[in-house]
XYZ file of C-alpha atoms in Angstrom:
595
model
C -153.885 -59.504 -4.686
C -157.446 -58.526 -5.634
C -160.132 -57.922 -3.014
C -162.050 -61.028 -4.126
C -158.940 -63.220 -4.051
C -158.025 -61.877 -0.623
C -161.535 -62.531 0.661
C -161.418 -66.124 -0.686
C -158.150 -66.740 1.134
C -159.505 -65.343 4.393
C -162.633 -67.456 4.105
C -160.557 -70.532 3.283
C -158.279 -70.002 6.263
C -161.252 -69.552 8.597
C -162.959 -72.639 7.203
C -159.816 -74.736 7.568
C -159.609 -73.729 11.216
C -163.286 -74.532 11.717
C -163.005 -77.945 10.064
C -160.032 -78.793 12.264
C -161.815 -77.608 15.392
C -164.888 -79.626 14.408
C -162.996 -82.858 14.654
C -160.888 -82.919 11.514
C -157.734 -83.803 13.421
C -158.921 -87.273 14.349
C -157.537 -90.056 12.176
C -158.981 -93.127 13.851
C -162.034 -95.047 12.745
C -163.008 -98.242 14.513
C -162.611 -101.548 12.701
C -166.277 -102.470 12.704
C -168.098 -99.235 13.422
C -171.047 -97.810 11.526
C -170.252 -95.071 8.992
C -168.630 -92.131 10.769
C -171.184 -89.398 11.608
C -170.321 -85.804 10.895
C -169.156 -84.071 14.074
C -171.177 -80.974 15.061
C -170.087 -78.000 13.040
C -168.183 -79.823 10.303
C -170.896 -79.430 7.648
C -170.978 -75.686 8.246
C -167.215 -75.458 8.036
C -167.233 -77.342 4.757
C -169.882 -74.996 3.401
C -167.825 -71.950 4.327
C -164.786 -73.466 2.679
C -166.794 -74.154 -0.478
C -168.151 -70.593 -0.496
C -164.575 -69.320 -0.574
C -163.632 -71.360 -3.650
C -163.962 -70.459 -7.291
C -165.507 -72.931 -9.726
C -162.058 -73.665 -11.161
C -160.761 -74.497 -7.684
C -163.720 -76.768 -6.959
C -163.256 -78.657 -10.206
C -159.580 -79.136 -9.418
C -160.465 -80.833 -6.136
C -162.231 -83.585 -8.098
C -159.042 -84.732 -9.817
C -156.343 -87.105 -8.609
C -153.495 -87.083 -11.136
C -150.135 -88.696 -11.608
C -147.077 -86.466 -11.703
C -143.579 -87.443 -12.759
C -140.551 -87.121 -10.533
C -139.096 -87.978 -7.143
C -139.287 -84.361 -5.954
C -142.117 -81.835 -5.911
C -139.883 -79.006 -7.099
C -136.672 -80.542 -8.480
C -137.448 -83.581 -10.659
C -134.883 -85.222 -12.892
C -134.707 -83.542 -16.325
C -136.505 -86.413 -18.096
C -139.381 -86.247 -15.610
C -139.592 -82.478 -15.978
C -139.893 -82.905 -19.748
C -142.596 -85.532 -19.310
C -144.580 -83.203 -17.060
C -144.159 -80.386 -19.560
C -145.365 -82.528 -22.458
C -148.433 -83.809 -20.610
C -149.420 -80.956 -18.322
C -147.659 -77.813 -19.518
C -145.610 -77.491 -16.316
C -142.269 -78.924 -15.288
C -142.845 -79.900 -11.662
C -145.451 -81.646 -9.566
C -145.735 -78.537 -7.372
C -146.599 -76.426 -10.420
C -149.151 -79.050 -11.481
C -150.894 -78.824 -8.098
C -150.953 -75.034 -8.309
C -152.166 -74.819 -11.908
C -155.066 -77.253 -11.547
C -155.859 -76.857 -7.807
C -155.665 -80.649 -7.583
C -157.413 -82.609 -4.874
C -154.834 -85.385 -4.917
C -151.785 -87.022 -6.463
C -151.365 -90.764 -6.999
C -147.880 -92.222 -6.628
C -146.451 -94.764 -9.060
C -143.052 -96.416 -9.228
C -142.989 -95.930 -13.009
C -143.557 -92.195 -12.491
C -140.427 -92.255 -10.291
C -142.365 -91.205 -7.187
C -141.359 -94.079 -4.903
C -137.602 -94.526 -4.587
C -137.097 -94.652 -0.818
C -139.252 -93.968 2.252
C -137.412 -90.736 3.085
C -137.671 -89.544 -0.508
C -141.399 -90.318 -0.544
C -141.925 -88.391 2.696
C -140.025 -85.424 1.252
C -142.099 -85.572 -1.951
C -145.286 -85.628 0.129
C -144.129 -82.638 2.175
C -143.230 -80.690 -0.957
C -146.590 -81.393 -2.556
C -148.487 -80.403 0.580
C -146.484 -77.184 0.766
C -147.509 -76.422 -2.814
C -151.154 -77.049 -1.949
C -150.922 -75.031 1.287
C -149.509 -71.932 -0.379
C -151.507 -71.746 -3.630
C -155.104 -71.516 -4.775
C -157.685 -72.544 -2.191
C -154.915 -73.744 0.180
C -156.517 -77.130 0.699
C -154.327 -80.126 1.580
C -153.880 -82.922 -0.920
C -155.057 -86.481 -0.480
C -151.953 -88.400 -1.550
C -152.634 -91.973 -2.621
C -151.197 -95.149 -4.086
C -151.943 -98.822 -4.819
C -150.279 -100.660 -1.957
C -152.404 -103.810 -1.802
C -149.345 -105.901 -0.877
C -148.727 -109.316 -2.372
C -148.476 -108.880 -6.142
C -149.526 -105.191 -6.231
C -147.244 -102.822 -4.356
C -145.714 -99.497 -5.381
C -143.340 -99.157 -2.434
C -140.752 -101.839 -1.731
C -137.981 -102.514 0.726
C -137.019 -101.160 3.180
C -140.761 -100.663 3.730
C -142.479 -103.743 5.111
C -143.927 -106.030 2.439
C -146.864 -108.099 3.653
C -148.858 -111.047 2.304
C -151.497 -110.133 -0.249
C -155.231 -110.702 -0.129
C -155.497 -114.348 -1.221
C -152.638 -115.300 1.088
C -154.574 -113.686 3.935
C -157.641 -115.555 2.724
C -155.676 -118.791 3.014
C -154.774 -117.909 6.600
C -158.450 -117.205 7.271
C -157.786 -114.825 10.165
C -159.582 -111.487 10.421
C -157.125 -110.536 13.174
C -154.187 -111.112 10.816
C -155.929 -109.157 8.050
C -156.577 -106.230 10.390
C -153.022 -106.327 11.730
C -151.582 -106.394 8.218
C -153.626 -103.368 7.153
C -152.780 -101.482 10.336
C -149.049 -101.968 9.723
C -149.386 -101.065 6.049
C -151.441 -97.989 6.909
C -149.010 -96.785 9.553
C -146.103 -96.975 7.115
C -148.030 -95.186 4.361
C -149.093 -92.423 6.752
C -145.483 -91.996 7.874
C -144.587 -91.223 4.257
C -147.467 -88.774 3.863
C -149.739 -91.121 1.891
C -153.228 -90.953 3.350
C -155.345 -92.941 0.898
C -154.665 -96.528 -0.133
C -156.566 -98.148 -2.980
C -157.171 -101.278 -0.912
C -158.684 -103.627 0.104
C -159.899 -105.511 -2.953
C -163.504 -106.500 -2.287
C -163.952 -108.557 -5.467
C -164.949 -112.203 -5.029
C -162.749 -114.171 -7.441
C -164.927 -116.998 -8.756
C -163.266 -117.312 -12.161
C -159.852 -119.058 -12.295
C -159.284 -117.446 -15.699
C -159.627 -113.930 -14.295
C -156.525 -112.161 -15.660
C -156.643 -109.026 -13.513
C -157.911 -109.962 -10.031
C -156.923 -113.533 -9.072
C -154.776 -113.476 -5.921
C -155.633 -109.799 -5.371
C -158.960 -111.140 -4.052
C -159.340 -112.741 -0.623
C -161.062 -115.705 -2.272
C -164.254 -117.158 -3.715
C -166.463 -117.313 -0.600
C -168.350 -114.003 -0.337
C -168.883 -114.294 3.426
C -165.204 -114.945 4.101
C -164.196 -112.127 1.750
C -166.647 -109.764 3.446
C -165.177 -110.447 6.896
C -161.610 -109.883 5.711
C -162.530 -106.710 3.815
C -164.179 -105.243 6.912
C -161.145 -106.155 9.015
C -158.778 -104.413 6.626
C -160.953 -101.310 6.436
C -160.631 -101.046 10.209
C -156.894 -101.659 10.096
C -156.110 -99.011 7.506
C -158.369 -96.369 8.968
C -157.209 -96.924 12.538
C -153.767 -95.975 11.190
C -155.107 -92.739 9.712
C -155.259 -93.886 6.088
C -158.428 -93.862 3.995
C -159.287 -97.376 2.879
C -160.810 -97.829 -0.597
C -162.919 -100.921 -1.276
C -162.681 -101.903 -4.939
C -163.847 -102.589 -7.669
C -167.604 -101.908 -7.377
C -169.913 -103.626 -8.241
C -167.509 -106.597 -8.432
C -164.708 -107.583 -10.823
C -164.258 -111.208 -9.756
C -165.850 -113.092 -12.662
C -164.277 -111.900 -15.875
C -161.809 -113.157 -18.449
C -161.016 -109.644 -19.713
C -158.548 -107.244 -18.124
C -160.219 -103.826 -17.845
C -156.826 -102.186 -18.401
C -156.944 -103.615 -21.925
C -160.643 -104.037 -22.753
C -164.189 -103.718 -21.440
C -165.269 -106.789 -19.432
C -168.885 -107.909 -19.298
C -170.142 -109.599 -16.105
C -172.966 -112.037 -16.838
C -174.214 -112.528 -13.278
C -177.943 -112.193 -12.728
C -179.189 -109.671 -10.171
C -179.716 -112.541 -7.712
C -176.172 -113.817 -8.301
C -174.797 -110.327 -7.741
C -176.656 -110.052 -4.454
C -175.336 -113.446 -3.342
C -171.748 -113.285 -4.650
C -170.609 -109.732 -5.304
C -172.571 -107.517 -2.930
C -171.615 -108.890 0.544
C -168.010 -107.591 0.703
C -169.042 -104.090 -0.386
C -171.930 -104.057 2.055
C -169.500 -105.138 4.780
C -167.085 -102.359 3.804
C -169.846 -99.752 4.001
C -170.958 -101.046 7.403
C -167.340 -100.893 8.586
C -167.238 -97.193 7.717
C -165.009 -97.357 4.662
C -163.912 -93.901 3.538
C -163.990 -94.601 -0.193
C -165.234 -97.075 -2.790
C -163.625 -97.454 -6.221
C -165.744 -98.230 -9.269
C -164.981 -100.858 -11.899
C -164.745 -100.336 -15.636
C -167.060 -103.282 -16.320
C -170.419 -103.695 -18.007
C -172.982 -105.416 -15.775
C -176.186 -105.836 -17.806
C -178.263 -107.191 -14.907
C -177.602 -103.984 -12.985
C -177.655 -101.558 -15.924
C -178.648 -102.720 -19.424
C -177.351 -99.539 -21.101
C -173.942 -101.012 -21.920
C -172.155 -98.248 -20.010
C -169.271 -99.264 -17.760
C -170.143 -99.159 -14.052
C -167.938 -96.083 -13.565
C -170.299 -94.151 -15.841
C -173.555 -95.806 -14.697
C -175.945 -93.791 -12.555
C -178.097 -96.877 -11.813
C -175.008 -98.599 -10.364
C -173.145 -95.755 -8.642
C -176.102 -93.763 -7.361
C -178.904 -96.310 -7.466
C -177.078 -99.257 -5.900
C -173.993 -97.960 -4.092
C -175.520 -94.778 -2.711
C -179.192 -95.706 -2.338
C -179.257 -99.481 -1.810
C -176.048 -99.791 0.248
C -176.339 -96.366 1.864
C -172.752 -95.347 1.153
C -172.115 -91.711 2.093
C -168.375 -91.514 1.516
C -166.209 -90.738 -1.496
C -166.652 -92.665 -4.744
C -163.429 -92.751 -6.754
C -163.220 -93.968 -10.316
C -160.725 -96.585 -11.296
C -157.997 -95.004 -13.412
C -159.491 -93.145 -16.350
C -156.576 -94.014 -18.609
C -157.692 -97.666 -18.705
C -159.159 -99.022 -21.939
C -162.309 -100.302 -20.232
C -163.660 -96.795 -19.624
C -162.397 -95.205 -22.852
C -163.927 -97.512 -25.459
C -167.470 -96.153 -25.612
C -166.887 -92.433 -25.043
C -164.071 -90.003 -25.713
C -161.669 -88.778 -23.061
C -163.418 -85.417 -22.923
C -166.784 -87.033 -22.064
C -165.698 -89.664 -19.544
C -165.035 -87.311 -16.586
C -168.359 -85.540 -17.031
C -170.289 -88.797 -17.334
C -168.555 -90.179 -14.237
C -169.699 -87.159 -12.218
C -173.227 -87.430 -13.589
C -173.228 -91.089 -12.531
C -172.366 -90.086 -8.954
C -168.579 -90.422 -8.744
C -166.579 -87.878 -6.729
C -162.864 -88.374 -7.418
C -161.654 -88.632 -11.008
C -158.518 -90.746 -10.947
C -155.622 -90.317 -13.356
C -157.252 -89.098 -16.569
C -155.010 -89.699 -19.586
C -155.206 -86.023 -20.545
C -155.652 -83.928 -17.412
C -155.893 -80.537 -19.171
C -158.638 -81.887 -21.451
C -160.525 -83.537 -18.596
C -160.329 -80.390 -16.468
C -161.580 -78.169 -19.285
C -164.375 -80.626 -20.065
C -165.767 -80.566 -16.526
C -165.561 -76.767 -16.393
C -167.355 -76.530 -19.740
C -170.061 -78.953 -18.591
C -170.814 -76.740 -15.594
C -170.749 -73.572 -17.639
C -173.134 -75.104 -20.201
C -175.533 -76.327 -17.515
C -175.066 -80.032 -18.296
C -173.485 -80.439 -14.864
C -174.739 -78.196 -12.073
C -172.373 -76.440 -9.696
C -174.462 -77.903 -6.876
C -173.530 -81.394 -8.117
C -169.851 -80.413 -8.083
C -170.305 -79.055 -4.566
C -171.675 -82.422 -3.402
C -168.522 -84.210 -4.474
C -166.143 -81.536 -3.239
C -167.924 -81.585 0.148
C -167.366 -85.338 0.463
C -163.700 -84.945 -0.488
C -163.164 -82.117 2.014
C -164.881 -84.083 4.763
C -162.688 -87.106 4.035
C -159.584 -84.934 4.232
C -160.782 -83.541 7.548
C -161.597 -87.001 8.881
C -158.062 -88.156 8.089
C -156.580 -85.164 9.901
C -155.169 -83.353 6.867
C -156.319 -79.871 7.884
C -153.521 -78.751 10.158
C -150.254 -80.471 11.015
C -151.519 -83.928 9.987
C -150.889 -83.260 6.305
C -147.111 -83.095 6.702
C -144.940 -86.138 7.536
C -143.549 -85.563 11.029
C -139.809 -85.367 11.676
C -138.367 -88.776 12.523
C -141.579 -90.697 11.860
C -140.175 -92.568 8.838
C -137.307 -94.079 10.796
C -139.616 -94.868 13.720
C -142.283 -96.558 11.570
C -141.258 -97.772 8.112
C -139.701 -101.227 7.933
C -139.027 -101.366 11.666
C -138.136 -104.765 13.211
C -141.555 -105.208 14.831
C -143.298 -104.761 11.479
C -140.928 -107.088 9.640
C -141.371 -109.753 12.316
C -145.144 -109.370 12.106
C -145.027 -109.817 8.324
C -143.150 -113.102 8.743
C -145.553 -114.240 11.458
C -148.595 -113.468 9.307
C -147.036 -115.124 6.242
C -146.257 -118.295 8.194
C -149.962 -119.135 8.295
C -150.596 -118.526 4.582
C -148.568 -121.200 2.727
C -150.904 -123.997 1.659
C -149.705 -127.586 1.362
C -151.865 -129.058 -1.404
C -150.324 -132.527 -1.853
C -147.741 -134.671 -0.071
C -148.728 -138.251 -1.016
C -145.439 -139.959 -0.174
C -144.620 -137.900 2.906
C -141.618 -136.310 1.208
C -142.183 -133.142 3.216
C -140.977 -131.792 5.487
C -137.331 -132.058 4.565
C -135.093 -133.002 7.476
C -132.809 -129.986 7.614
C -130.642 -131.799 10.150
C -129.517 -134.136 7.368
C -128.595 -131.167 5.149
C -130.405 -132.476 2.042
C -129.226 -131.300 -1.372
C -132.041 -129.337 -3.035
C -132.236 -127.741 -6.465
C -134.508 -124.709 -6.912
C -135.596 -123.747 -10.424
C -138.530 -122.422 -12.403
C -139.891 -118.981 -13.077
C -138.466 -115.789 -11.605
C -141.235 -113.235 -12.182
C -140.330 -109.578 -11.918
C -140.666 -108.250 -8.397
C -143.853 -106.202 -7.821
C -141.682 -103.440 -6.349
C -138.323 -104.025 -7.990
C -136.822 -104.597 -4.543
C -137.301 -108.339 -3.953
C -136.164 -111.598 -5.520
C -135.181 -113.277 -7.712
C -137.653 -115.824 -6.406
C -135.613 -118.995 -6.894
C -132.483 -117.430 -5.402
C -134.381 -116.181 -2.357
C -135.957 -119.600 -1.765
C -132.580 -121.352 -2.115
C -130.983 -118.892 0.286
C -133.713 -119.318 2.892
C -133.584 -123.117 2.670
C -129.812 -123.012 3.134
C -130.189 -120.744 6.163
C -132.484 -123.387 7.676
C -129.881 -126.152 7.226
C -130.389 -127.500 3.712
C -127.838 -127.352 0.904
C -129.890 -125.542 -1.711
C -128.801 -124.030 -5.002
C -130.731 -122.233 -7.726
C -130.464 -123.077 -11.421
C -132.180 -121.621 -14.499
C -134.737 -123.873 -16.231
C -132.367 -124.559 -19.153
C -129.892 -126.263 -16.782
C -132.328 -127.769 -14.305
C -132.784 -131.244 -15.812
C -129.053 -131.821 -16.074
C -128.519 -130.499 -12.546
C -131.234 -132.706 -11.011
C -129.027 -135.818 -10.695
C -127.959 -136.467 -7.119
C -130.432 -134.045 -5.579
C -132.750 -135.073 -2.755
C -135.495 -133.108 -4.536
C -136.074 -130.418 -7.140
C -138.298 -127.473 -6.233
C -140.017 -125.815 -9.209
C -141.619 -122.371 -8.964
C -144.472 -121.934 -11.459
C -146.394 -118.817 -12.395
C -149.907 -118.925 -13.889
C -149.374 -121.994 -16.080
C -151.625 -121.734 -19.154
C -153.842 -124.534 -20.394
C -152.252 -126.922 -22.870
C -148.606 -127.202 -23.732
C -146.222 -124.598 -22.386
C -142.583 -124.190 -21.438
C -143.496 -124.537 -17.755
C -145.380 -127.773 -18.341
C -142.498 -129.169 -20.366
C -140.010 -128.299 -17.619
C -142.067 -130.001 -14.896
C -142.680 -133.089 -17.048
C -138.973 -133.399 -17.878
C -138.014 -133.051 -14.218
C -140.575 -135.660 -13.114
C -139.146 -138.012 -15.751
C -135.710 -137.864 -14.109
C -137.076 -139.818 -11.142
C -135.891 -137.181 -8.670
C -138.798 -136.069 -6.424
C -140.298 -132.812 -7.683
C -141.920 -130.257 -5.374
C -144.193 -127.762 -7.107
C -144.652 -124.240 -5.738
C -147.397 -122.206 -7.438
C -146.129 -118.704 -6.703
C -149.080 -116.692 -8.017
C -152.536 -118.145 -8.723
C -152.983 -121.535 -7.030
C -154.475 -123.178 -10.131
C -151.182 -124.439 -11.609
C -151.322 -128.024 -10.229
C -154.413 -128.767 -12.323
C -152.416 -128.013 -15.489
C -149.245 -129.950 -14.673
C -148.146 -133.566 -14.100
C -148.557 -134.895 -10.566
C -145.603 -134.025 -8.356
C -144.228 -135.498 -5.133
C -145.551 -132.451 -3.267
C -147.468 -129.308 -4.221
C -147.779 -125.970 -2.460
C -149.399 -122.582 -3.088
C -147.712 -119.375 -1.895
C -150.007 -116.756 -3.566
C -147.054 -114.399 -4.200
C -143.347 -114.524 -4.979
C -142.105 -111.729 -2.724
C -139.398 -112.463 -0.176
C -141.805 -112.711 2.768
C -143.752 -115.530 1.068
C -140.582 -117.343 0.011
C -139.323 -117.237 3.601
C -142.662 -118.650 4.760
C -142.501 -121.430 2.141
C -138.962 -122.368 3.206
C -140.082 -122.723 6.814
C -142.967 -124.962 5.763
C -140.739 -127.073 3.499
C -138.325 -127.776 6.362
C -140.940 -128.253 9.058
C -139.852 -125.150 10.973
C -143.533 -124.179 10.652
C -146.434 -126.570 10.169
C -148.499 -125.679 7.100
C -151.893 -124.266 8.052
C -153.123 -122.406 4.967
C -156.403 -123.475 3.369
C -157.421 -122.806 -0.223
C -159.655 -119.705 -0.238
C -160.990 -120.807 -3.613
C -161.198 -124.174 -5.362
C -158.710 -125.454 -7.903
C -161.196 -126.874 -10.425
C -160.722 -130.557 -11.110
C -158.124 -130.881 -8.366
C -158.801 -129.401 -4.921
C -161.942 -128.037 -3.227
C -162.425 -124.775 -1.366
C -160.857 -125.075 2.070
C -158.404 -127.819 1.110
C -155.043 -127.813 2.862
C -152.795 -130.406 4.506
C -150.489 -130.256 7.487
C -147.779 -132.393 9.085
């Protein structure tokens, strides 16, 4: 080892110890506290750590990349080949070492999330790679575990109601409790940053990418629930990430596929989009994620918000006073790649004021581009230091310097999917199902009479691959409560309807106009058998379908929501959910019936 390399390692080790001693071991942040102040001594420790790092090591800390495989050092052969093709290395551990990465994001499709124990072992292997190479700085391991329709980790981990379901319940206590449980389970598996909660206010029923991922359409209600979830996650030691700034709730374009344009005026933004992000900042949120959207009233340049200095620095930093980490939305999404090439996007994001560069499509290219921008003077090393300092301070605040980086022995079994958490998920979900219509009093079914019920409709793919199929789960839960319920595919449903007390139809984002779902519901209504409609994703389906004998919204199709719906249908639980956004032409904001 050279003298300079040895000196860097000694400085890094001393700085790590100083950061930990300065308060880096604490993981808790209060639910509604002001932004966390820097403990005495932490800034100096961060500076010493920075002084011990090379430019290449600093640049690596800016990147959060995917890596393929269930193991840090022994991936399946196909995953090793994928890593080799994309990154020039075979394993995730080698990827961390080569690029001095600041973080890794876990995806199911990258084969990172098979089981809780496997995830914890992957996390430990990655942290060992970070601890023994380069600047020896722990990783910030992250994922998208919003719950509801977006979840990377499935059973036996606890699956909880998503944002709009929590909005229907209208309880900040339930939102905080949900995030605290979710955070505790993520931390047990070594994941210390969650890209949640969604702070977008969904005011457009045609929004193809947010919808039920939002708490609703009322900015004040959304703000309260966002702040509650920030407190819940961070009290469990996990960095919360409010997204997608400056607000992705009014678009008809999916930023994964195109570049949305938000037409709100500045006044509309301040009234509709700003409050949840302001609430997140006041609650001490660790991170804010940018949106790949054009917002002309905030920046007329036509640049997406991720690359906009007026939005990231001018509004988020200066207007809202946010001092934490700004993370880009994934840089492999079409919305950020349309105007500039992949080699320019990371540099422009840093110039705009972003800190973490999430999942670039070509990591080697992105890494070289940032290095070249510093070497050419386009991007100053001082600017890089600003972002790396924020990242290091976040890692310290979440307790990653020291033993906190490694999943503790036995913590998975003691935390993930434990009976208390599963019971809490059912209790929270019980208050989310919304009864929209019950004009003839068909509901609740009298389970004591063992009514014959047919369950049919859509069976959307499970968000995690570990739940469903939806109709079979609902039929099973109804039968467990005393009904005689069977599931049938749509092609057999009309013929099977005869002799049933009712037919329950699960629908999923029914489009305007004619569709197979509309035809199925109309044909079932024509049989004369009472039809009960369950909108299992966005609650807007009833406005696009014939009137039914009863209509409900569940906001997700995971098992926990189907169990909650079954209890409402049989009267085991009285419905108490209220629409967190209007169903245009049908039901107003706040609508919801009970028995």
